[in-house]
Amino acid sequence: MALLLFVTVIVVIMAGYPVAFTLAGVSLLFALAGAALGLFDPAFLNAIPSRIYGIITNETLIAVPVFVFMGVVLQKSRLADDLLLAGADLLRRVSGGLGISVVLIGALLAATTGIVGATVTTMGLLSLPAMLQRGYHPAIACGTICTAGTLGQIIPPSLVLVLLGDVLSSAYQQAQLRQGIFSPETVSVADLFAGAIVPGALLIVLYLAYLFATSVFKPEWMPAHPRASAAGRDGDFMRLVKALVPTLSLIVVVLGAILGGLATPTEAAAVGAAGALLLAMIKGNFSRRELTEAARSTARITCMVFMILIGATFFSLVFRGFGGDDAVHHLLTDLTGGLVTTMIVVMLLMFLLGFVLDFIEITFVVVPIVGPVLLAMGADPVWLGIMIAINLQTSFLTPPFGFSLFYLRGVAPRSVETRQIYKGVVPFIGLQLLALLAIALWPELATWLPSVLLR
């Protein structure tokens, strides 16, 4: 029944029904059917009110709407547009410079918005026409934009890491209690933020190396723009500085407060949101209308996240009532090869689920099931969180269902074929898998910085 519940939920979601209501509705129907057949104890449902109350009073999750608001304000204030245009103009005379600019600015946007859809859409609207106009091959242009946009999955302050931090904290405590440890250690969002910095930098370096190599061996795919005069170069540089300093200052303040232990993620998010509003007002083109739109966008995204989380609570209780968590525990622990084999199976499962489910559903539905098992087998919680985040980032890029591909397809000119978008992301998927393998072989890439900063 637990397996049938899981499969039914996936099928109904793929049919296009709302995720939150599918999770809750299908779970309740299975609970009623199971109770009628004597296979489910309705007492499990008594925990739902307290679970929902715990969700809406969770201090860590309060950071979700605040980080979302910060990102939406920066997007609507056109700070992102200024960054992209200034960076592109400064590097236009370098072979491959425009692609390099897209990756670097994409990383900065990821650290401010943290929303993949917003980042890919913004860069697709601004950068893709410019890249095509300057002779870039459509495949390399689309692949660069899609990939740079997904950096919001891993570069802090990432919404993925905020949600993963809360879920993994609970899973880590469960794993320790199963082992008879009644004074369990904790893992925080700040740990994941610190753990993501080195892997995020590694991904950026790999992307830049690939683009540089492509510009050398296939210069016709990434041509340089005619050189600007010295006065023009100075003007481009000053434009970039003016666009970069405010955004970079905001990132330093938010992450510095978290990693320095001066503020919790929620408190730092509030500072970031206030800073984003201040920058938007100083810029002068952020009216009351934009503020209203930002508030509404934040409310929609926040409602979606919390409704999915509440629906996942129904699912997890019913799944547990059917003995699903014990079945998964026995299935994974009985695999030969220990943690290595189990980790490969779980990563493959999440990668495949990433084709049809958003990262929020996977975080709230799958991670609570497999997380306690992997952590009880000795997986480091920070390492596990970073592995999951990069895995989900890879699934965002993988044809034919990668969400990042859909976002770009929606704003790309008709002259760009879908197969060119798919072709462009393939090398970057290989680089993502290479980074995932490196972190698997050398967990210190994810665990070293948290041990230095936060222990």
Short mmCIF file of C-alpha atoms in Angstrom, two decimals:
data_model
loop_
_atom_site.label_atom_id
_atom_site.label_comp_id
_atom_site.label_asym_id
_atom_site.label_seq_id
_atom_site.Cartn_x
_atom_site.Cartn_y
_atom_site.Cartn_z
CA MET A 1 0.00 0.00 0.00
CA ALA A 2 2.87 2.39 0.76
CA LEU A 3 4.44 1.74 -2.64
CA LEU A 4 1.08 2.07 -4.36
CA LEU A 5 0.50 5.39 -2.53
CA PHE A 6 3.86 6.74 -3.73
CA VAL A 7 3.28 5.67 -7.35
CA THR A 8 -0.28 7.02 -7.38
CA VAL A 9 0.88 10.42 -6.12
CA ILE A 10 3.53 10.63 -8.87
CA VAL A 11 1.05 9.62 -11.58
CA VAL A 12 -1.60 12.12 -10.46
CA ILE A 13 0.98 14.94 -10.28
CA MET A 14 2.17 14.08 -13.80
CA ALA A 15 -1.46 14.27 -14.94
CA GLY A 16 -1.35 17.97 -14.07
CA TYR A 17 -3.21 18.16 -10.78
CA PRO A 18 -1.94 20.66 -8.15
CA VAL A 19 0.88 19.12 -6.15
CA ALA A 20 -0.21 20.24 -2.67
CA PHE A 21 -3.80 19.02 -3.04
CA THR A 22 -2.66 15.81 -4.73
CA LEU A 23 -0.37 14.95 -1.83
CA ALA A 24 -3.07 15.59 0.78
CA GLY A 25 -6.06 14.27 -1.19
CA VAL A 26 -4.55 11.02 -2.43
CA SER A 27 -3.06 10.34 1.01
CA LEU A 28 -6.42 10.82 2.73
CA LEU A 29 -8.17 8.56 0.23
CA PHE A 30 -5.57 5.85 0.83
CA ALA A 31 -5.93 6.34 4.59
CA LEU A 32 -9.72 5.88 4.38
CA ALA A 33 -9.35 2.82 2.14
CA GLY A 34 -6.65 1.37 4.39
CA ALA A 35 -8.74 1.94 7.52
CA ALA A 36 -11.75 0.22 5.89
CA LEU A 37 -9.56 -2.77 4.99
CA GLY A 38 -7.92 -2.87 8.41
CA LEU A 39 -4.50 -1.96 6.99
CA PHE A 40 -4.19 1.55 8.44
CA ASP A 41 -4.60 2.92 11.97
CA PRO A 42 -6.57 6.22 11.78
CA ALA A 43 -4.78 7.36 14.96
CA PHE A 44 -1.88 8.45 12.73
CA LEU A 45 -4.07 11.28 11.42
CA ASN A 46 -4.40 12.72 14.95
CA ALA A 47 -0.89 14.14 14.54
CA ILE A 48 -1.86 16.34 11.57
CA PRO A 49 -3.00 19.45 13.54
CA SER A 50 0.19 19.54 15.62
CA ARG A 51 2.30 18.97 12.49
CA ILE A 52 0.65 21.88 10.68
CA TYR A 53 1.05 24.11 13.73
CA GLY A 54 4.72 23.17 13.83
CA ILE A 55 5.12 24.12 10.17
CA ILE A 56 3.56 27.57 10.47
CA THR A 57 5.53 28.37 13.64
CA ASN A 58 8.87 27.06 12.34
CA GLU A 59 11.35 29.92 12.69
CA THR A 60 13.66 28.55 9.99
CA LEU A 61 10.87 28.46 7.41
CA ILE A 62 10.07 32.12 8.07
CA ALA A 63 13.20 32.81 6.02
CA VAL A 64 11.43 31.46 2.91
CA PRO A 65 9.06 34.39 2.22
CA VAL A 66 11.70 36.94 3.23
CA PHE A 67 14.37 35.55 0.87
CA VAL A 68 11.77 35.28 -1.89
CA PHE A 69 10.75 38.90 -1.34
CA MET A 70 14.38 40.02 -1.50
CA GLY A 71 14.87 38.22 -4.81
CA VAL A 72 11.64 39.49 -6.36
CA VAL A 73 12.41 43.10 -5.36
CA LEU A 74 15.88 42.90 -6.93
CA GLN A 75 14.38 41.43 -10.08
CA LYS A 76 11.64 44.04 -10.43
CA SER A 77 13.99 46.93 -9.61
CA ARG A 78 16.04 46.11 -12.76
CA LEU A 79 19.29 45.71 -10.80
CA ALA A 80 19.69 42.33 -12.47
CA ASP A 81 19.21 43.92 -15.89
CA ASP A 82 21.93 46.50 -15.19
CA LEU A 83 24.36 43.79 -14.10
CA LEU A 84 23.82 41.69 -17.22
CA LEU A 85 24.07 44.59 -19.65
CA ALA A 86 27.11 46.18 -18.00
CA GLY A 87 28.98 42.87 -17.76
CA ALA A 88 28.19 42.01 -21.37
CA ASP A 89 29.41 45.38 -22.63
CA LEU A 90 32.65 45.20 -20.65
CA LEU A 91 33.64 41.73 -21.96
CA ARG A 92 32.22 42.03 -25.46
CA ARG A 93 35.65 42.41 -27.08
CA VAL A 94 36.92 39.13 -25.57
CA SER A 95 36.31 35.90 -27.49
CA GLY A 96 33.67 34.12 -25.43
CA GLY A 97 33.43 37.16 -23.17
CA LEU A 98 29.66 37.46 -23.39
CA GLY A 99 29.20 33.82 -22.33
CA ILE A 100 31.67 34.27 -19.49
CA SER A 101 29.77 37.39 -18.40
CA VAL A 102 26.48 35.44 -18.37
CA VAL A 103 27.95 32.79 -16.05
CA LEU A 104 29.51 35.30 -13.65
CA ILE A 105 26.44 37.54 -13.52
CA GLY A 106 24.24 34.45 -13.26
CA ALA A 107 26.18 33.44 -10.16
CA LEU A 108 25.58 36.88 -8.65
CA LEU A 109 21.88 36.74 -9.51
CA ALA A 110 21.71 33.29 -7.94
CA ALA A 111 23.14 34.71 -4.73
CA THR A 112 20.50 37.45 -4.68
CA THR A 113 17.31 35.97 -6.12
CA GLY A 114 17.79 32.25 -5.45
CA ILE A 115 14.85 31.57 -7.82
CA VAL A 116 15.80 29.52 -10.90
CA GLY A 117 12.76 30.49 -12.99
CA ALA A 118 13.29 34.21 -12.43
CA THR A 119 17.02 34.03 -13.18
CA VAL A 120 16.68 31.96 -16.38
CA THR A 121 13.82 34.11 -17.64
CA THR A 122 15.66 37.37 -16.94
CA MET A 123 18.86 36.22 -18.64
CA GLY A 124 16.91 34.68 -21.50
CA LEU A 125 15.14 37.96 -22.23
CA LEU A 126 18.26 40.13 -21.92
CA SER A 127 21.25 38.00 -22.88
CA LEU A 128 19.97 35.52 -25.47
CA PRO A 129 19.06 38.12 -28.14
CA ALA A 130 22.40 39.86 -27.60
CA MET A 131 24.34 36.60 -27.89
CA LEU A 132 22.52 35.57 -31.06
CA GLN A 133 22.95 39.03 -32.56
CA ARG A 134 26.71 38.87 -31.96
CA GLY A 135 27.04 35.54 -33.76
CA TYR A 136 26.97 33.04 -30.90
CA HIS A 137 25.87 29.53 -31.85
CA PRO A 138 22.30 29.04 -30.51
CA ALA A 139 23.27 25.84 -28.69
CA ILE A 140 26.15 27.38 -26.70
CA ALA A 141 24.09 30.49 -25.96
CA CYS A 142 21.09 28.53 -24.67
CA GLY A 143 23.22 26.05 -22.74
CA THR A 144 25.11 28.83 -20.99
CA ILE A 145 21.95 30.69 -19.97
CA CYS A 146 20.10 27.59 -18.75
CA THR A 147 23.08 26.44 -16.72
CA ALA A 148 23.94 29.81 -15.20
CA GLY A 149 20.29 30.18 -14.18
CA THR A 150 20.32 26.95 -12.19
CA LEU A 151 23.17 28.15 -9.97
CA GLY A 152 20.41 29.48 -7.73
CA GLN A 153 19.92 25.87 -6.62
CA ILE A 154 23.33 25.67 -4.94
CA ILE A 155 24.76 29.15 -4.34
CA PRO A 156 23.58 30.58 -0.99
CA PRO A 157 21.29 32.08 0.07
CA SER A 158 19.43 29.39 -1.89
CA LEU A 159 15.78 28.59 -1.25
CA VAL A 160 16.66 24.93 -1.87
CA LEU A 161 19.24 24.97 0.92
CA VAL A 162 16.82 26.70 3.33
CA LEU A 163 14.21 23.99 2.79
CA LEU A 164 16.79 21.19 2.80
CA GLY A 165 18.29 22.52 6.01
CA ASP A 166 14.96 22.24 7.83
CA VAL A 167 14.16 18.76 6.46
CA LEU A 168 17.67 17.37 7.04
CA SER A 169 17.72 18.74 10.59
CA SER A 170 14.64 16.66 11.41
CA ALA A 171 15.99 13.62 9.54
CA TYR A 172 19.34 13.87 11.35
CA GLN A 173 17.66 13.89 14.72
CA GLN A 174 15.53 10.88 13.76
CA ALA A 175 18.62 8.98 12.62
CA GLN A 176 20.43 9.66 15.91
CA LEU A 177 17.41 8.68 18.01
CA ARG A 178 17.23 5.37 16.12
CA GLN A 179 20.85 4.81 17.09
CA GLY A 180 20.07 5.43 20.76
CA ILE A 181 21.61 8.92 20.86
CA PHE A 182 19.21 10.94 23.00
CA SER A 183 21.24 14.18 22.93
CA PRO A 184 21.37 14.53 19.15
CA GLU A 185 23.58 16.94 17.26
CA THR A 186 21.93 19.37 14.88
CA VAL A 187 22.54 20.61 11.35
CA SER A 188 21.47 24.12 10.42
CA VAL A 189 20.78 26.13 7.30
CA ALA A 190 24.00 28.04 8.01
CA ASP A 191 25.92 24.73 7.80
CA LEU A 192 24.51 24.07 4.34
CA PHE A 193 25.19 27.64 3.23
CA ALA A 194 28.83 27.30 4.24
CA GLY A 195 29.06 23.82 2.72
CA ALA A 196 27.73 25.05 -0.63
CA ILE A 197 30.31 27.79 -1.19
CA VAL A 198 33.21 25.61 -2.38
CA PRO A 199 31.06 23.29 -4.57
CA GLY A 200 29.34 26.34 -6.05
CA ALA A 201 32.72 27.89 -6.87
CA LEU A 202 33.85 24.57 -8.36
CA LEU A 203 30.85 24.54 -10.70
CA ILE A 204 31.52 28.11 -11.81
CA VAL A 205 35.18 27.31 -12.54
CA LEU A 206 34.18 24.24 -14.59
CA TYR A 207 31.66 26.27 -16.60
CA LEU A 208 34.20 29.03 -17.30
CA ALA A 209 36.87 26.51 -18.29
CA TYR A 210 34.50 24.89 -20.78
CA LEU A 211 33.50 28.24 -22.28
CA PHE A 212 37.14 29.33 -22.56
CA ALA A 213 38.08 26.05 -24.26
CA THR A 214 35.15 26.39 -26.66
CA SER A 215 36.19 29.96 -27.54
CA VAL A 216 39.71 28.69 -28.30
CA PHE A 217 38.86 25.58 -30.34
CA LYS A 218 35.60 26.83 -31.91
CA PRO A 219 35.94 30.63 -32.06
CA GLU A 220 33.18 30.80 -34.68
CA TRP A 221 30.72 29.60 -32.01
CA MET A 222 31.64 32.44 -29.62
CA PRO A 223 32.99 35.39 -31.64
CA ALA A 224 34.33 38.55 -30.08
CA HIS A 225 32.62 41.89 -30.65
CA PRO A 226 34.61 44.73 -32.26
CA ARG A 227 36.88 46.40 -29.79
CA ALA A 228 35.66 49.51 -28.06
CA SER A 229 37.70 52.67 -27.63
CA ALA A 230 39.57 53.33 -24.39
CA ALA A 231 36.88 55.82 -23.36
CA GLY A 232 34.20 53.24 -24.09
CA ARG A 233 36.00 50.59 -22.03
CA ASP A 234 36.30 52.98 -19.09
CA GLY A 235 32.60 53.79 -19.34
CA ASP A 236 31.68 50.10 -19.44
CA PHE A 237 33.83 49.43 -16.39
CA MET A 238 32.23 52.23 -14.39
CA ARG A 239 28.75 51.02 -15.35
CA LEU A 240 29.65 47.55 -14.11
CA VAL A 241 31.06 48.91 -10.85
CA LYS A 242 27.93 50.97 -10.22
CA ALA A 243 25.71 47.95 -10.85
CA LEU A 244 27.94 45.48 -9.02
CA VAL A 245 28.80 47.27 -5.77
CA PRO A 246 25.23 47.53 -4.36
CA THR A 247 24.36 43.92 -5.20
CA LEU A 248 27.68 42.55 -3.97
CA SER A 249 27.39 44.56 -0.75
CA LEU A 250 23.95 43.05 -0.10
CA ILE A 251 25.29 39.52 -0.64
CA VAL A 252 28.25 40.14 1.69
CA VAL A 253 25.98 41.53 4.42
CA VAL A 254 23.48 38.66 4.25
CA LEU A 255 25.96 35.78 3.98
CA GLY A 256 28.49 37.43 6.29
CA ALA A 257 25.88 37.77 9.02
CA ILE A 258 24.87 34.10 8.69
CA LEU A 259 28.33 32.56 8.36
CA GLY A 260 29.80 34.88 10.98
CA GLY A 261 27.19 33.80 13.49
CA LEU A 262 25.88 37.34 13.86
CA ALA A 263 22.36 36.46 12.74
CA THR A 264 20.14 33.49 11.98
CA PRO A 265 19.14 32.91 8.35
CA THR A 266 15.73 34.40 9.09
CA GLU A 267 17.21 37.55 10.63
CA ALA A 268 19.75 37.90 7.82
CA ALA A 269 16.98 37.44 5.26
CA ALA A 270 15.06 40.30 6.87
CA VAL A 271 18.15 42.52 6.61
CA GLY A 272 18.57 41.45 2.97
CA ALA A 273 14.94 42.26 2.15
CA ALA A 274 15.25 45.70 3.77
CA GLY A 275 18.51 46.28 1.87
CA ALA A 276 16.91 45.23 -1.43
CA LEU A 277 14.06 47.68 -0.85
CA LEU A 278 16.54 50.44 -0.05
CA LEU A 279 18.57 49.76 -3.20
CA ALA A 280 15.39 49.67 -5.29
CA MET A 281 14.25 53.04 -3.94
CA ILE A 282 17.69 54.60 -4.44
CA LYS A 283 17.66 53.37 -8.03
CA GLY A 284 14.53 55.44 -8.48
CA ASN A 285 12.41 53.22 -10.75
CA PHE A 286 10.69 51.15 -8.07
CA SER A 287 7.21 52.56 -7.64
CA ARG A 288 4.31 51.55 -5.44
CA ARG A 289 3.04 49.40 -8.30
CA GLU A 290 6.27 47.37 -8.40
CA LEU A 291 6.16 47.02 -4.61
CA THR A 292 2.61 45.67 -4.80
CA GLU A 293 3.59 43.21 -7.55
CA ALA A 294 6.59 42.07 -5.51
CA ALA A 295 4.40 41.49 -2.45
CA ARG A 296 1.86 39.52 -4.50
CA SER A 297 4.57 37.40 -6.16
CA THR A 298 6.08 36.66 -2.76
CA ALA A 299 2.67 35.70 -1.37
CA ARG A 300 2.00 33.33 -4.28
CA ILE A 301 5.37 31.58 -4.04
CA THR A 302 5.19 31.36 -0.24
CA CYS A 303 1.66 29.95 -0.30
CA MET A 304 2.77 27.34 -2.84
CA VAL A 305 5.73 26.27 -0.70
CA PHE A 306 3.76 25.99 2.53
CA MET A 307 0.76 24.27 0.92
CA ILE A 308 3.11 21.67 -0.57
CA LEU A 309 4.73 21.25 2.84
CA ILE A 310 1.33 20.73 4.49
CA GLY A 311 0.34 18.27 1.76
CA ALA A 312 3.64 16.44 2.26
CA THR A 313 2.80 16.17 5.97
CA PHE A 314 -0.37 14.25 5.10
CA PHE A 315 1.62 12.05 2.75
CA SER A 316 4.41 11.28 5.23
CA LEU A 317 1.97 10.35 8.02
CA VAL A 318 -0.08 8.02 5.81
CA PHE A 319 3.08 6.57 4.25
CA ARG A 320 4.41 5.86 7.72
CA GLY A 321 1.05 4.42 8.79
CA PHE A 322 1.33 1.83 6.04
CA GLY A 323 4.84 0.97 7.22
CA GLY A 324 6.49 2.63 4.25
CA ASP A 325 9.38 4.17 6.19
CA ASP A 326 10.32 0.79 7.69
CA ALA A 327 10.09 -0.84 4.26
CA VAL A 328 12.39 1.80 2.75
CA HIS A 329 14.79 1.43 5.68
CA HIS A 330 15.03 -2.35 5.21
CA LEU A 331 15.27 -2.04 1.43
CA LEU A 332 18.16 0.40 1.54
CA THR A 333 20.07 -1.20 4.40
CA ASP A 334 19.82 -4.64 2.77
CA LEU A 335 21.64 -3.44 -0.33
CA THR A 336 25.12 -4.86 -0.73
CA GLY A 337 27.91 -2.32 -0.71
CA GLY A 338 26.79 -0.28 2.30
CA LEU A 339 26.54 3.49 2.13
CA VAL A 340 28.16 3.77 -1.32
CA THR A 341 25.59 1.57 -3.07
CA THR A 342 22.69 3.06 -1.12
CA MET A 343 23.82 6.60 -1.97
CA ILE A 344 24.07 5.74 -5.68
CA VAL A 345 20.54 4.28 -5.67
CA VAL A 346 19.08 7.31 -3.84
CA MET A 347 20.88 9.82 -6.07
CA LEU A 348 19.65 8.01 -9.18
CA LEU A 349 16.09 7.96 -7.81
CA MET A 350 16.16 11.70 -7.07
CA PHE A 351 17.67 12.45 -10.45
CA LEU A 352 14.87 10.57 -12.23
CA LEU A 353 12.19 12.13 -10.04
CA GLY A 354 13.65 15.53 -10.91
CA PHE A 355 12.27 15.02 -14.44
CA VAL A 356 8.67 15.15 -13.22
CA LEU A 357 8.77 16.78 -9.77
CA ASP A 358 9.96 20.20 -8.64
CA PHE A 359 12.73 20.43 -6.04
CA ILE A 360 10.17 21.45 -3.40
CA GLU A 361 8.18 18.20 -3.79
CA ILE A 362 11.35 16.09 -3.76
CA THR A 363 12.63 17.92 -0.67
CA PHE A 364 9.41 17.49 1.29
CA VAL A 365 8.36 14.03 0.05
CA VAL A 366 11.49 12.02 -0.75
CA VAL A 367 14.19 13.41 1.56
CA PRO A 368 12.23 12.71 4.81
CA ILE A 369 11.92 9.06 3.68
CA VAL A 370 15.52 8.35 2.62
CA GLY A 371 17.34 10.96 4.72
CA PRO A 372 17.17 9.18 8.11
CA VAL A 373 18.39 5.94 6.52
CA LEU A 374 21.43 7.51 4.85
CA LEU A 375 22.31 9.55 7.95
CA ALA A 376 22.01 6.48 10.18
CA MET A 377 24.44 4.71 7.83
CA GLY A 378 27.05 7.39 8.52
CA ALA A 379 26.49 10.02 5.81
CA ASP A 380 27.51 13.52 6.86
CA PRO A 381 24.37 15.72 6.86
CA VAL A 382 26.09 18.69 5.19
CA TRP A 383 27.68 16.49 2.53
CA LEU A 384 24.34 14.77 1.92
CA GLY A 385 22.53 18.10 1.60
CA ILE A 386 25.02 19.44 -0.96
CA MET A 387 24.91 16.20 -2.95
CA ILE A 388 21.11 16.39 -3.09
CA ALA A 389 21.16 20.07 -4.09
CA ILE A 390 23.61 19.53 -6.97
CA ASN A 391 21.71 16.43 -8.07
CA LEU A 392 18.47 18.40 -8.24
CA GLN A 393 20.29 21.18 -10.07
CA THR A 394 21.40 18.64 -12.68
CA SER A 395 17.86 17.33 -13.12
CA PHE A 396 16.74 20.92 -13.82
CA LEU A 397 18.96 20.84 -16.93
CA THR A 398 18.36 17.32 -18.23
CA PRO A 399 16.23 16.91 -21.38
CA PRO A 400 13.44 16.38 -22.11
CA PHE A 401 11.77 17.54 -18.87
CA GLY A 402 14.31 19.91 -17.29
CA PHE A 403 12.46 22.89 -15.83
CA SER A 404 15.24 25.31 -16.79
CA LEU A 405 14.81 24.26 -20.43
CA PHE A 406 11.09 25.03 -20.27
CA TYR A 407 11.74 28.46 -18.74
CA LEU A 408 14.14 29.40 -21.55
CA ARG A 409 11.92 27.90 -24.27
CA GLY A 410 9.14 30.21 -23.08
CA VAL A 411 11.18 33.39 -23.73
CA ALA A 412 13.52 32.29 -26.55
CA PRO A 413 12.95 33.59 -30.10
CA ARG A 414 11.16 31.26 -32.52
CA SER A 415 14.35 31.01 -34.54
CA VAL A 416 15.91 28.99 -31.69
CA GLU A 417 14.93 25.34 -32.01
CA THR A 418 14.17 23.19 -28.98
CA ARG A 419 16.78 20.64 -30.06
CA GLN A 420 19.41 23.40 -29.97
CA ILE A 421 18.51 24.14 -26.35
CA TYR A 422 18.81 20.44 -25.52
CA LYS A 423 22.12 20.15 -27.38
CA GLY A 424 23.54 23.18 -25.59
CA VAL A 425 23.01 21.86 -22.06
CA VAL A 426 24.56 18.41 -22.63
CA PRO A 427 28.21 19.47 -21.96
CA PHE A 428 27.13 21.34 -18.84
CA ILE A 429 25.29 18.26 -17.57
CA GLY A 430 28.57 16.37 -17.93
CA LEU A 431 30.33 19.06 -15.89
CA GLN A 432 27.62 18.85 -13.21
CA LEU A 433 28.08 15.08 -12.96
CA LEU A 434 31.84 15.58 -12.78
CA ALA A 435 31.40 17.98 -9.85
CA LEU A 436 28.99 15.55 -8.17
CA LEU A 437 31.56 12.76 -8.53
CA ALA A 438 34.33 15.00 -7.12
CA ILE A 439 32.24 15.84 -4.03
CA ALA A 440 31.34 12.17 -3.60
CA LEU A 441 35.02 11.19 -3.68
CA TRP A 442 36.22 14.14 -1.59
CA PRO A 443 33.47 15.04 0.90
CA GLU A 444 35.80 17.67 2.37
CA LEU A 445 34.84 19.92 -0.54
CA ALA A 446 31.48 20.32 1.22
CA THR A 447 32.38 19.72 4.87
CA TRP A 448 35.65 21.63 5.30
CA LEU A 449 34.36 25.20 5.28
CA PRO A 450 31.50 24.57 7.78
CA SER A 451 33.99 22.90 10.13
CA VAL A 452 36.19 26.00 9.98
CA LEU A 453 33.52 28.70 10.18
CA LEU A 454 30.79 27.20 12.33
CA ARG A 455 32.33 24.69 14.69
#
